[in-house]
Coordinates of C-alpha atoms in Angstrom, one line a residue:
M1 CA -15.5 -15.9 -11.3
N2 CA -16.1 -16.2 -7.6
N3 CA -15.6 -13.1 -5.3
R4 CA -13.2 -15.1 -3.1
V5 CA -10.9 -15.8 -5.9
L6 CA -11.1 -12.4 -7.5
G7 CA -10.2 -11.1 -4.1
G8 CA -7.4 -13.4 -4.4
A9 CA -6.1 -12.4 -7.9
C10 CA -6.4 -8.7 -6.5
L11 CA -4.4 -9.6 -3.9
L12 CA -1.8 -11.3 -5.2
G13 CA -1.7 -8.5 -8.5
A14 CA -0.8 -5.6 -5.2
L15 CA 1.9 -7.6 -3.6
A16 CA 3.3 -8.9 -6.9
A17 CA 3.4 -5.0 -8.6
D18 CA 4.6 -4.1 -4.9
Q19 CA 7.6 -6.1 -4.5
A20 CA 8.6 -5.6 -7.8
S21 CA 8.5 -2.0 -8.1
K22 CA 10.6 -2.4 -4.3
F23 CA 13.0 -4.8 -6.1
W24 CA 13.5 -2.5 -9.0
I25 CA 14.2 0.8 -6.9
L26 CA 16.6 -1.4 -4.5
N27 CA 18.5 -3.6 -6.9
V28 CA 18.0 -2.5 -10.1
Y29 CA 17.8 1.2 -10.1
D30 CA 20.0 1.6 -6.8
L31 CA 17.9 4.3 -5.7
P32 CA 19.5 4.4 -1.9
A33 CA 22.8 5.4 -3.8
R34 CA 21.2 8.3 -5.9
V35 CA 18.6 9.4 -2.9
S36 CA 16.6 11.4 -4.7
V37 CA 15.8 11.8 -9.1
P38 CA 13.5 14.2 -10.4
L39 CA 11.1 12.5 -13.1
L40 CA 8.8 15.4 -13.5
P41 CA 8.2 18.8 -12.0
V42 CA 6.1 17.5 -9.4
L43 CA 7.3 13.8 -9.4
N44 CA 10.5 12.7 -7.6
L45 CA 11.8 9.3 -6.9
T46 CA 13.3 9.9 -3.2
M47 CA 14.7 7.0 -1.0
V48 CA 13.0 6.9 2.4
W49 CA 13.2 4.1 4.9
N50 CA 9.9 4.5 6.8
H51 CA 10.3 3.3 10.2
A52 CA 7.2 4.1 11.7
I53 CA 3.3 3.6 10.0
T54 CA 1.5 6.0 7.6
F55 CA 2.7 9.4 7.7
G56 CA 5.6 8.7 9.9
M57 CA 2.7 8.3 12.9
L58 CA 4.3 6.1 15.9
G59 CA 7.9 6.6 14.6
G60 CA 9.0 6.4 18.2
A61 CA 8.3 2.8 18.8
G62 CA 11.8 1.6 18.1
A63 CA 12.8 -1.6 17.2
A64 CA 9.8 -3.4 19.1
G65 CA 7.9 -0.9 16.2
R66 CA 8.7 -3.5 13.4
I67 CA 6.9 -6.8 15.0
I68 CA 4.3 -4.2 16.6
F69 CA 3.1 -3.0 13.3
S70 CA 3.7 -6.0 11.6
V71 CA 1.9 -8.4 13.9
A72 CA -1.2 -5.3 13.8
A73 CA -1.6 -5.3 9.9
L74 CA -1.3 -9.3 9.9
V75 CA -4.7 -9.2 12.5
I76 CA -6.0 -6.7 10.1
V77 CA -5.6 -8.5 6.9
A78 CA -7.2 -11.7 8.5
G79 CA -10.1 -9.8 9.5
L80 CA -10.4 -8.2 6.2
A81 CA -9.6 -11.9 4.9
V82 CA -13.3 -13.0 6.6
W83 CA -14.6 -9.8 5.5
L84 CA -14.0 -11.1 1.8
A85 CA -14.9 -14.7 2.2
R86 CA -18.5 -13.1 3.2
T87 CA -19.0 -10.4 1.0
P88 CA -21.5 -10.9 -2.0
R89 CA -20.1 -7.7 -3.8
R90 CA -17.6 -7.7 -6.4
W91 CA -16.1 -4.5 -5.9
V92 CA -16.0 -5.3 -2.3
A93 CA -13.8 -8.3 -2.9
V94 CA -11.4 -6.1 -5.4
A95 CA -11.2 -3.8 -2.6
L96 CA -10.3 -6.2 0.1
G97 CA -7.3 -8.0 -2.2
M98 CA -5.9 -4.5 -2.9
I99 CA -5.8 -3.7 0.5
M100 CA -4.8 -7.1 1.9
G101 CA -1.9 -7.2 -0.6
G102 CA -0.7 -3.8 0.1
A103 CA -0.6 -4.3 4.0
I104 CA 1.2 -7.7 3.2
G105 CA 4.1 -6.1 1.1
N106 CA 4.7 -3.6 3.8
V107 CA 4.7 -6.3 6.5
I108 CA 7.3 -8.0 4.0
D109 CA 9.3 -5.0 4.2
R110 CA 9.2 -4.6 7.9
L111 CA 10.5 -8.0 8.5
R112 CA 13.0 -8.1 5.7
F113 CA 14.6 -4.7 6.1
G114 CA 13.1 -3.2 9.4
A115 CA 11.7 -0.6 8.0
V116 CA 8.9 0.2 5.0
V117 CA 10.7 0.9 1.5
D118 CA 9.1 4.0 0.1
F119 CA 9.9 6.0 -3.0
I120 CA 6.9 7.8 -4.7
D121 CA 7.6 11.9 -3.8
A122 CA 4.7 13.8 -5.3
H123 CA 5.1 17.6 -4.5
A124 CA 3.9 20.4 -6.5
F125 CA 3.4 24.3 -5.4
G126 CA 5.5 24.5 -2.6
W127 CA 3.5 21.5 -0.9
S128 CA 4.5 18.2 -1.0
W129 CA 2.9 14.4 0.0
P130 CA 4.7 12.1 2.2
V131 CA 6.8 9.6 0.2
F132 CA 5.0 6.4 -0.5
N133 CA 5.4 3.4 -2.3
I134 CA 2.7 0.9 -4.3
A135 CA 1.9 -0.9 -1.5
D136 CA 0.5 2.5 -0.1
A137 CA -1.4 3.4 -3.3
M138 CA -3.1 0.0 -3.4
I139 CA -4.2 0.4 0.1
D140 CA -5.6 4.1 -0.3
C141 CA -7.5 3.1 -3.9
G142 CA -8.8 -0.1 -1.9
V143 CA -10.3 2.4 0.5
A144 CA -11.7 4.6 -1.9
I145 CA -13.7 1.5 -3.8
L146 CA -14.8 0.8 -0.6
I147 CA -16.4 4.1 0.1
I148 CA -17.6 4.4 -3.4
D149 CA -19.1 1.1 -3.1
N150 CA -20.5 2.0 0.3
M151 CA -22.3 5.3 -1.2
R152 CA -23.5 3.4 -4.1
H153 CA -25.4 0.9 -2.4
R154 CA -26.7 2.9 0.4
D155 CA -28.6 4.9 -2.4
A156 CA -29.9 1.2 -3.6
N157 CA -31.6 0.7 -0.7

């Protein structure tokens, strides 16, 4: 399979998983009405409308933030698409597709709702990770794959 096709398939898979999970959380499970639901001792579904970016940074950007963050994300996605078109490495194509799909999923939220839909709340021993979504997980996993691929590729030379 061509790396562009592989990356595109990963983009579409990540985007579909993200948007389907958010549709279910908002329209089927109705998490906004429930606010927070414990699933496991270390995991809740907790409704958060994230008006900022990663970990709540730059939350003071106001209404303009949704446009600024969306445009910035789409510019980054365009750069990643160029990288995808040029990469000879399959795992890099997978990672870039995951990152682009996650970024586009969060842009869709910003443009549609004015904020990103976050709902996965992991916590243990008094420690809590910031609430996140499938798009965020796809982006993080994609970055981890890029780091691992880079370390393996560097060792091969």
